[in-house]
Coordinates of C-alpha atoms and ligand atoms in Angstrom, one line a residue:
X118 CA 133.9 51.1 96.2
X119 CA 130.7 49.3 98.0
X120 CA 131.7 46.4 100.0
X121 CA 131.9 42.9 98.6
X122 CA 128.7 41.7 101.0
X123 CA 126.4 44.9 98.8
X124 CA 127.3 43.0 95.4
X125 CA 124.2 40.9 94.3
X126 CA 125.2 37.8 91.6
X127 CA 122.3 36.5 89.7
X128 CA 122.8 33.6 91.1
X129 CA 122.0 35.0 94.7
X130 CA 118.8 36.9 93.0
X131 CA 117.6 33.6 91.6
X132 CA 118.0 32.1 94.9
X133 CA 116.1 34.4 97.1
X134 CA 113.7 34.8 94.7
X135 CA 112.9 30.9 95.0
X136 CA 113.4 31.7 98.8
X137 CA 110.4 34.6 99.0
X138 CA 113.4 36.7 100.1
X139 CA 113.3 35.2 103.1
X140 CA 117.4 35.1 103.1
X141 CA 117.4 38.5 101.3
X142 CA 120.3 40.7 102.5
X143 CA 119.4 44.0 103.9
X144 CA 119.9 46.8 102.4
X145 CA 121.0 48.8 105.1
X146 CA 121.1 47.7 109.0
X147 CA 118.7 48.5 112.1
X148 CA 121.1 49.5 114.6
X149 CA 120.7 50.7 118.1
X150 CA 122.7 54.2 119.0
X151 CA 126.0 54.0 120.4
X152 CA 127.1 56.3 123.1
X153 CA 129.2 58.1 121.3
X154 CA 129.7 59.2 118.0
X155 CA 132.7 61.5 115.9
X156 CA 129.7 63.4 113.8
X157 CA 125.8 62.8 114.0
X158 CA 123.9 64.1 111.3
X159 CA 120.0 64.9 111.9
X160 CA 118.0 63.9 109.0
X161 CA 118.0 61.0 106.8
X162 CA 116.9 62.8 103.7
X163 CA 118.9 63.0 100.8
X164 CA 121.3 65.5 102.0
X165 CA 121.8 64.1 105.1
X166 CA 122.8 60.6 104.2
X167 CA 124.6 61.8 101.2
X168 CA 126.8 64.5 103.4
X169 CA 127.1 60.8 105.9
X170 CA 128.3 58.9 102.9
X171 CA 130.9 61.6 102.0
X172 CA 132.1 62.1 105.5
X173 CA 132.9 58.0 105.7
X174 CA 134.1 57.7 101.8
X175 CA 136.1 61.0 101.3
X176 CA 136.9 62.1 105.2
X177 CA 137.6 58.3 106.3
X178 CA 135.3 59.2 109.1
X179 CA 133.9 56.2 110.2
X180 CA 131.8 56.6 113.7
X181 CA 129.2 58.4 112.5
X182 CA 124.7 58.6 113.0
X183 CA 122.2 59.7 111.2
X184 CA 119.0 59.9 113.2
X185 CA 115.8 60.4 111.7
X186 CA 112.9 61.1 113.6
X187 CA 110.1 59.0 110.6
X188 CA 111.6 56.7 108.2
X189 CA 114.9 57.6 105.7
X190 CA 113.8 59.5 102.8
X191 CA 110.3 60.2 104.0
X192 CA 110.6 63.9 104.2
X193 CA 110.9 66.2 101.3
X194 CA 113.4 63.5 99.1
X195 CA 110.0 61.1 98.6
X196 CA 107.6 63.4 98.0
X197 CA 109.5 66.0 95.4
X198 CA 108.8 66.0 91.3
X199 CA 113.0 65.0 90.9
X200 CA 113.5 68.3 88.6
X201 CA 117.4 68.2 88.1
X202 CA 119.0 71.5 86.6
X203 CA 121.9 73.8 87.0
X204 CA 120.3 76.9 84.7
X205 CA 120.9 79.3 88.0
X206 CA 121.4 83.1 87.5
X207 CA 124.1 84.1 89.9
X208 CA 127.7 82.2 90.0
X209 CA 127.8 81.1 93.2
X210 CA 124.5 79.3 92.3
X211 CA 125.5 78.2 89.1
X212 CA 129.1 77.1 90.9
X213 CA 127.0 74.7 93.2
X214 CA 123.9 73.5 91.3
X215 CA 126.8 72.7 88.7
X216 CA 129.0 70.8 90.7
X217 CA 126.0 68.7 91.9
X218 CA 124.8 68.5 88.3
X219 CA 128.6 66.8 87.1
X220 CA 128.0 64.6 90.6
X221 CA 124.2 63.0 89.4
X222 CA 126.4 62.5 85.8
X223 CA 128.2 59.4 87.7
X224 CA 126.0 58.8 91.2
X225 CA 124.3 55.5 89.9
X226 CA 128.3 54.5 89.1
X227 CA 129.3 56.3 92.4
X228 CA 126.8 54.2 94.9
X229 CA 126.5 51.3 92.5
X230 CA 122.7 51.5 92.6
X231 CA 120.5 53.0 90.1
X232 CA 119.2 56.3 90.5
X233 CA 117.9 56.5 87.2
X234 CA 119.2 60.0 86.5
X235 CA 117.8 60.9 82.7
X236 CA 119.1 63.8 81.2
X237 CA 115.7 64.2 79.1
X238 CA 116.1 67.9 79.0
X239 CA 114.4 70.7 81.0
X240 CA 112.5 73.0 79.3
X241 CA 111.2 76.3 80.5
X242 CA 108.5 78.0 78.1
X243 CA 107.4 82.0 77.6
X244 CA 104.0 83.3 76.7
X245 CA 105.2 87.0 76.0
X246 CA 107.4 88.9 74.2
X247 CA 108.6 90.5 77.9
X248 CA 109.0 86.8 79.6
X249 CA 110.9 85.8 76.1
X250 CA 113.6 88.6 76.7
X251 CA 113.8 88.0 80.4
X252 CA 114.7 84.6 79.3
X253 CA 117.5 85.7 76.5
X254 CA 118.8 87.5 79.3
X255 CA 119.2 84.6 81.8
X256 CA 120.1 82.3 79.1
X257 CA 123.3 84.8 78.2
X258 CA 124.2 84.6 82.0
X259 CA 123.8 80.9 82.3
X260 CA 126.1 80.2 79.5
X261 CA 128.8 82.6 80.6
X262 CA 129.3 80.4 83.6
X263 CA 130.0 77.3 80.9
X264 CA 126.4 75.7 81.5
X265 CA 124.4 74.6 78.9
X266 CA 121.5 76.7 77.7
X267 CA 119.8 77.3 74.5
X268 CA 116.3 79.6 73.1
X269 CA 114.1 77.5 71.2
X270 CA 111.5 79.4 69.0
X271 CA 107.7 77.8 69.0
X272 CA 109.0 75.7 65.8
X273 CA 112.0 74.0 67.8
X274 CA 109.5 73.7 70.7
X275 CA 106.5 71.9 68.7
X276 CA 109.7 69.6 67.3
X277 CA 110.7 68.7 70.8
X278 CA 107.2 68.3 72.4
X279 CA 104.6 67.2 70.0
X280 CA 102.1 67.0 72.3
X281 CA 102.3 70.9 72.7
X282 CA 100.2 73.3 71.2
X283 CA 101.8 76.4 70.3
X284 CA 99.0 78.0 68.2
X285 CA 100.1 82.1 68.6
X286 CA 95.9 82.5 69.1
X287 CA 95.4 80.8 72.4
X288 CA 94.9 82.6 75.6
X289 CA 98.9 81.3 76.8
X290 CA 100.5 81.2 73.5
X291 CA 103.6 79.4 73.4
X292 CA 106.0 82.3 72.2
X293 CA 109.3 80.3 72.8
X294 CA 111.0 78.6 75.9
X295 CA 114.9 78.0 76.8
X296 CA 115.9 74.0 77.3
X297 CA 119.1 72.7 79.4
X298 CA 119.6 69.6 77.8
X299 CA 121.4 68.4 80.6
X300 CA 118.7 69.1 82.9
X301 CA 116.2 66.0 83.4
X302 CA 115.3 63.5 86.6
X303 CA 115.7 61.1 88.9
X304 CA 114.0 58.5 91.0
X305 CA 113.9 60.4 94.6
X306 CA 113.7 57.4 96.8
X307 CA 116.2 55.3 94.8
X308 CA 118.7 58.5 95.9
X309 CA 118.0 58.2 99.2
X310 CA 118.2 54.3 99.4
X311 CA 121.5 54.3 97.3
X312 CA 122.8 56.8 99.7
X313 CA 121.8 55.4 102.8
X314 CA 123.2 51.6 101.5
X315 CA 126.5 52.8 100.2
X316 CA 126.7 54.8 103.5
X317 CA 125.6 51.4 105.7
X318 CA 129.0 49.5 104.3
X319 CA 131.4 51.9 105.2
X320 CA 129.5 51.8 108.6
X321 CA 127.6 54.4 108.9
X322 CA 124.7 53.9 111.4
X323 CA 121.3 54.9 110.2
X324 CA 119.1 55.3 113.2
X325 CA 115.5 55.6 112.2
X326 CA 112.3 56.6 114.7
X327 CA 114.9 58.5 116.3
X328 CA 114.0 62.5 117.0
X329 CA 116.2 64.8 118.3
X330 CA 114.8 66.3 121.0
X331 CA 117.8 68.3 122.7
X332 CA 121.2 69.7 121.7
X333 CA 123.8 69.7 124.9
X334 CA 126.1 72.4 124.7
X335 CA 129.2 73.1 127.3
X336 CA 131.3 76.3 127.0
X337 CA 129.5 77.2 123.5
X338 CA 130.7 73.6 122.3
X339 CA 128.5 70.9 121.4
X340 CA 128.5 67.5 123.2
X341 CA 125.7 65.5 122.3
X342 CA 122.3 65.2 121.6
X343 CA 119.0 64.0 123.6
X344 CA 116.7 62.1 121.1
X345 CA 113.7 59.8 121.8
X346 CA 116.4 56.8 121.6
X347 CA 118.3 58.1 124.3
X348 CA 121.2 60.5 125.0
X349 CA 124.4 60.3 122.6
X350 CA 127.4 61.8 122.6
X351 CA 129.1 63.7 120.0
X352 CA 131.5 66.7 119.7
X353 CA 130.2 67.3 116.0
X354 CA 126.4 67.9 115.0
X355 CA 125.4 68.6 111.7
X356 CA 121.4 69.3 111.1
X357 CA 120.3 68.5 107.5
X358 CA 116.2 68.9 108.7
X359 CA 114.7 71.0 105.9
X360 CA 111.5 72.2 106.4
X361 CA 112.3 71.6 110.5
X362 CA 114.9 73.7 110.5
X363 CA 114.0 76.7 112.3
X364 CA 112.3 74.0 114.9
X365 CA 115.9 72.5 115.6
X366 CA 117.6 76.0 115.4
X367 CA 115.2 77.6 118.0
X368 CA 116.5 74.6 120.7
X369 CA 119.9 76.5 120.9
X370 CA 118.1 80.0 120.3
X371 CA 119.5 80.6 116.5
X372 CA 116.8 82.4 114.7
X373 CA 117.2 81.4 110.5
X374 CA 115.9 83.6 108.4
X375 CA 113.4 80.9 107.3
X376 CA 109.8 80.4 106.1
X377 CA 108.2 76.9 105.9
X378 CA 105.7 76.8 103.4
X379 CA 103.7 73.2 102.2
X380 CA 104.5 72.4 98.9
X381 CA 102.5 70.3 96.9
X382 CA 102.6 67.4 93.3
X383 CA 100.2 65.0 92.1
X384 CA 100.2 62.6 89.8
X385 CA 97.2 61.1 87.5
X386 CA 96.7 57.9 86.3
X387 CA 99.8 55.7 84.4
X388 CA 99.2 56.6 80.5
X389 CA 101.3 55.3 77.5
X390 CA 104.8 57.6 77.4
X391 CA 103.8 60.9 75.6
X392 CA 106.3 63.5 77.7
X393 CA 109.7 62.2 77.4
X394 CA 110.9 66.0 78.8
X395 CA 110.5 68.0 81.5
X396 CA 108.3 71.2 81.0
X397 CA 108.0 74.4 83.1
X398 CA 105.8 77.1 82.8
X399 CA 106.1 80.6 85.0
X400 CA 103.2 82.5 83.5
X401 CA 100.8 79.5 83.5
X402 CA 102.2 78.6 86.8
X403 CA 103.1 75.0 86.8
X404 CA 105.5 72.4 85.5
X405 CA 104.8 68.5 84.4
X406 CA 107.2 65.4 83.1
X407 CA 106.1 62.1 83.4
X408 CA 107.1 59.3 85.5
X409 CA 108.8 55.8 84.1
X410 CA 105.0 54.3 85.7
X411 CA 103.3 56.1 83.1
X412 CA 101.7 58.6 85.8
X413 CA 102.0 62.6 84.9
X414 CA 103.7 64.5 87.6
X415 CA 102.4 67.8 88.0
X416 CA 103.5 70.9 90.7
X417 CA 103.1 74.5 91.0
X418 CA 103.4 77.4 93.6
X419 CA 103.4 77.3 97.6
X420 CA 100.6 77.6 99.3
X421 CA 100.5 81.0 100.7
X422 CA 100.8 80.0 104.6
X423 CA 103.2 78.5 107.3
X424 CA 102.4 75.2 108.2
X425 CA 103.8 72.4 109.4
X426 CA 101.1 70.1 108.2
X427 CA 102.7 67.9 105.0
X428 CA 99.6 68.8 103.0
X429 CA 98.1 71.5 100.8
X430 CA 94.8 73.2 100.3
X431 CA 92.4 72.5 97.4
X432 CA 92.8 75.8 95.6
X433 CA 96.2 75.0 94.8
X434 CA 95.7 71.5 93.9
X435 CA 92.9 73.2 91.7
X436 CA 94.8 75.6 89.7
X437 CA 97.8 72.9 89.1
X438 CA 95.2 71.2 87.1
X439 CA 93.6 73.6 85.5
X440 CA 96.7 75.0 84.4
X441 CA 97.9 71.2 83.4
X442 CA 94.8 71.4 80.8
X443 CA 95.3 74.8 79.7
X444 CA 98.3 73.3 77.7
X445 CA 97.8 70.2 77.3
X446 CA 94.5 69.9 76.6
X447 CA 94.6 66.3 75.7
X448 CA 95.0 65.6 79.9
X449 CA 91.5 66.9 80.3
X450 CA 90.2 63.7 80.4
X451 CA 93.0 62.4 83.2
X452 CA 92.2 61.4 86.6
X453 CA 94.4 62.0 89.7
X454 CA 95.8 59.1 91.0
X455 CA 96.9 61.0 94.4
X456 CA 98.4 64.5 95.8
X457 CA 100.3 65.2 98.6
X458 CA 102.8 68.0 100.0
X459 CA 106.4 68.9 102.1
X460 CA 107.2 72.0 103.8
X461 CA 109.9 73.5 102.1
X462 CA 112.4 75.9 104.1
X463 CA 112.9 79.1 101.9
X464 CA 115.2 81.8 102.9
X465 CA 114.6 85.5 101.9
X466 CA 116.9 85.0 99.1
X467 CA 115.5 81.6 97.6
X468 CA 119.2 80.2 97.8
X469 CA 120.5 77.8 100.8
X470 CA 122.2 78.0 104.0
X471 CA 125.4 75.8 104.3
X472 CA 127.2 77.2 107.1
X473 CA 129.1 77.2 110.8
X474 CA 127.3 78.7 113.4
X475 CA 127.8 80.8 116.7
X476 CA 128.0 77.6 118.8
X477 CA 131.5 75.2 117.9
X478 CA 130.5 72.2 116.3
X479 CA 126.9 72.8 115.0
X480 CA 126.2 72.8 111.6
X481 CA 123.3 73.9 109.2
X482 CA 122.2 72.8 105.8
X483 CA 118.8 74.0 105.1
X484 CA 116.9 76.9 103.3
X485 CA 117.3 74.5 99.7
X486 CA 113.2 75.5 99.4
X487 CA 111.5 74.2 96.4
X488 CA 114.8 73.7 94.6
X489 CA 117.2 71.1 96.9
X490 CA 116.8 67.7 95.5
X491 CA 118.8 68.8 92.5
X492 CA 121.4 69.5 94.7
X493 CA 121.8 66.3 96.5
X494 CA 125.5 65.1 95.8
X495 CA 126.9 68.3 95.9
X496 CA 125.1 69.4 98.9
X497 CA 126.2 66.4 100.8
X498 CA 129.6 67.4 99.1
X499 CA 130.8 70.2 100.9
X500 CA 128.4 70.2 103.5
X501 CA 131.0 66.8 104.6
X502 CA 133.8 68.6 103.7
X503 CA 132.6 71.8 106.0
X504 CA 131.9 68.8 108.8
X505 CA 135.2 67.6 108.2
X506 CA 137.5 70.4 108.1
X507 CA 135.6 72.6 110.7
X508 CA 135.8 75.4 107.5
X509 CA 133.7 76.2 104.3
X510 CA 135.7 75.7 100.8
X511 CA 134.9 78.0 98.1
X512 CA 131.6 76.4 96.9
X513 CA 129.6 76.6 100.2
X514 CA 131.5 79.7 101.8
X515 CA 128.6 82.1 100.0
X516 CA 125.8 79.8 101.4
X517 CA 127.3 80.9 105.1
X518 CA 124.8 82.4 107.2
X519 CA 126.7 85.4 107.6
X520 CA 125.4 86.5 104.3
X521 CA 122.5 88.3 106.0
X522 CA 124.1 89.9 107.9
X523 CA 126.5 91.4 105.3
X524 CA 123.7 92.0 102.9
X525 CA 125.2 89.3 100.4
X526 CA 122.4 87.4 99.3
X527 CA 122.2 85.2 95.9
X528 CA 118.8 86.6 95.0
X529 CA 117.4 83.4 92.9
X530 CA 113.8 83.9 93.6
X531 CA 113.8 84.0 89.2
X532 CA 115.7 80.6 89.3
X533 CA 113.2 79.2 91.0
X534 CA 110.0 79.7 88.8
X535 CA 107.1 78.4 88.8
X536 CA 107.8 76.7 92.5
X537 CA 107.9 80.6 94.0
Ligands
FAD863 P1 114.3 66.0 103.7 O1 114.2 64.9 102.7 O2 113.0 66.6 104.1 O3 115.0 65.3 105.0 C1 114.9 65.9 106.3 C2 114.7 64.8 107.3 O4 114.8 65.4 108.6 C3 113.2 64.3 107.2 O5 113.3 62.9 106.9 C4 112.7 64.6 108.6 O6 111.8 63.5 109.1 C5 113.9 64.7 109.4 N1 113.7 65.4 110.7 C6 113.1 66.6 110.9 N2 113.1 67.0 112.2 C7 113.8 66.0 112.8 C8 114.2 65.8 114.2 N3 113.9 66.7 115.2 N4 114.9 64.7 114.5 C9 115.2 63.8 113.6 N5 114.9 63.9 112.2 C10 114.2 65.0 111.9 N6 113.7 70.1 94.5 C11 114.2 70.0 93.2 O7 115.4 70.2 93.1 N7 113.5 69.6 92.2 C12 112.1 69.4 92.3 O8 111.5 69.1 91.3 C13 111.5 69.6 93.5 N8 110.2 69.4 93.7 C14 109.6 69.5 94.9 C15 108.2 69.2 95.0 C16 107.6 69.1 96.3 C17 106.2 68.8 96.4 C18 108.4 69.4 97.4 C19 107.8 69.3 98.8 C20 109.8 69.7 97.3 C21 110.4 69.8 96.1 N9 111.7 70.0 95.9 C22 112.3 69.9 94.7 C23 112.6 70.4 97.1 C24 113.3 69.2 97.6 O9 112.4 68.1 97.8 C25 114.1 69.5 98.9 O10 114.8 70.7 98.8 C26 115.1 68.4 99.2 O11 114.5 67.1 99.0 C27 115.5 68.5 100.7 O12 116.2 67.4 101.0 P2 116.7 67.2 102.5 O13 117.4 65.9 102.6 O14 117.3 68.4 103.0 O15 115.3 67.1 103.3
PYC864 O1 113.7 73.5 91.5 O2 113.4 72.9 89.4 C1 113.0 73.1 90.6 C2 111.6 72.7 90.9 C3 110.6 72.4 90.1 C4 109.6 72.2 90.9 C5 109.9 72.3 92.2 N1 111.2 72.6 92.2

């Protein structure tokens, strides 16, 4: 699919290698803006490049920018903990996150570039008898919409995680859990640099240090953009800026039904591999995997604010460890290599806004929250296909923001645990 000038022979890698990579062929080009473009996308995160890439590769559209006001995958797709899953309550979730999930099964194939999706399972444990039924409950839904799911008891559990203790006398006892299997991870900036190469040779021009400042609208149609690189013309403008979102909204007077909220991970210190899943706890209030480096990645709630600021406070930080060590009791002795946070863009209903809007030609993605990374290739999916066709298909038509107006929201606050 990639152009002939993207394959690497070993041959070539010997000989740059001898070279210091001085000869090295770019992954992606530097490219000025053009005047004019068919479709500008803001936002080089995942989503943004990936709904580029789809636009060029499915939609043969091939004049197309992304502009990025920092560097490509330097917002929210490099600093999340790469949780892939599909185990949503509602069907229009479960339709999406799904379809996304099938996507990740080929996207290393797809981009020809390693993304190093590993289905190592997601696990999701309970420490009551009332969390354990909750979980029955979801479990029952989740598999009515054909998606893997399964209740492990503490036995199962202590089989799949040895490292856990699930004594019934401590103060969390592990009481039983429920595990996609085809849940697992990924390596976030490989997603975005696959997406943002494989969308480079089909033309695509990725235009980084480049903030929107402006959208120019005529007779409620868009026609371009003013950004620190200049003015650009375009009849099409889709904005993929997560936690920015309201920000760019608020230049053409939309107000979204949005919150940004920091969001903070840490990882310790590389170790030997001792977590080869991905565990999630609700009660306790955090979740932890471990990375191919060694390093154990650890995240919990929001912090409790609106900010701006891509950092958290200490408290949180705090209670991510201490509730680390309240089951794993063998990290105690760990040290944090380094933390840091995104602002995450949650909507009232914790699911995402794919949608049209009042003004012809502007689109939104946004309001994926905690949750969007999982979502990546589908997002960029049918958020092309809306760009594209100028209409939603049936996947994103219940992300439309219309929804809150008709009262129709896909309540998945419950989906998204221990992030809420
Ligand atoms: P981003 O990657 O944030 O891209 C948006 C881009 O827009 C940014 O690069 C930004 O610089 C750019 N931009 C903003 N304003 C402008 C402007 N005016 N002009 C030009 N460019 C602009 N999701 C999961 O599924 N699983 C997880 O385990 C998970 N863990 C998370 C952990 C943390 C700590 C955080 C912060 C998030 C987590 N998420 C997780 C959520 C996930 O990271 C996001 O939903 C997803 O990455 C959003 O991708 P995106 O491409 O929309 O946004
Ligand atoms: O959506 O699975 C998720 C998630 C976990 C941590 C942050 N988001």
């Amino acid at each position: 699919m990639l152009e002939k000038k993207q394959k690497y022979s070993i041959f070539s890698i010997i000989k740059n290698s001898f070279s210091y990579h001085q000869n090295w062929q770019k992954a992606w080009r530097n490219p000025e803006p053009k005047k004019n473009y068919d479709v500008i996308i803001v936002g080089a995160g995942g989503h943004g490049l990936a709904s580029a890439f789809y636009l060029a590769s499915i939609h043969g559209i091939k004049n197309i920018a992304v502009i990025e006001k920092g560097w490509l995958g330097g917002g929210n797709t490099g600093r999340n903990t790469t949780i892939i899953r599909s185990n949503y309550l509602w069907d229009e979730s479960a339709t999406i996150y799904e379809y996304s999930l099938k996507l990740w099964e080929n996207l290393s194939n797809e981009l020809n570039f390693n993304v190093m999706f590993s289905q190592r399972g997601v696990l999701t444990i309970a420490h009551s008898e009332h969390e354990l039924k909750e979980m029955s409950r979801r479990v029952h839904a989740i598999r009515l919409n054909g998606i893997d799911s399964e209740i492990l008891n503490p036995e199962q559990i202590k089989k799949f995680v040895p490292i856990i203790d699930v004594d019934q006398n401590l103060r969390y006892p592990v009481m039983g859990g429920f595990l996609q299997k085809r849940g697992g991870t990924a390596r976030h900036d490989a997603v975005a640099w696959g997406y943002a190469r494989a969308a480079d040779s089909y033309g695509v021009d990725i235009i980084q240090n480049c903030e929107l400042y402006e959208i120019i609208h005529k007779n409620n149609k868009i026609t371009g953009v003013v950004t620190s690189k200049g003015k650009i013309n375009t009849k099409k403008l889709g904005v993929v800026v997560a936690g920015h979102s309201s920000v760019v909204a608020d230049k053409v007077g939309i107000k979204l039904p949005i919150q940004s909220r920091p969001l903070q991970a840490l990882v310790s210190e590389p170790i030997k591999p001792i977590l080869d899943t991905v565990i999630m706890s609700n009660a306790v209030h955090m979740y932890i995997s471990q990375s191919d480096k060694g390093e154990m990645v650890l995240g919990a709630g929001v912090d409790k604010y609106n900010s701006y600021g891509q950092k958290g406070s200490f408290p949180v930080t705090q209670h991510m460890i201490a509730s680390a060590v309240e089951l794993f009791p063998i990290l105690s002795r760990l040290r944090m290599l380094r933390h840091w946070g995104g602002i995450v863009d949650t909507c009232p209903d914790a699911s995402p806004i794919i949608s049209k809007t009042e003004i012809e030609g502007l689109y939104f993605n946004c309001g994926w929250g905690t949750g969007g990374f999982k979502a990546t290739p589908g997002s960029g999916h049918v958020f092309a296909d809306l760009i594209a066709k100028d209409k939603p298909n049936s996947i994103s038509k219940p992300f439309s923001i219309e929804r809150f107006e008709k009262g129709k929201l896909i309540d998945e606050h419950g989906a998204a645990g221990v992030a809420h």
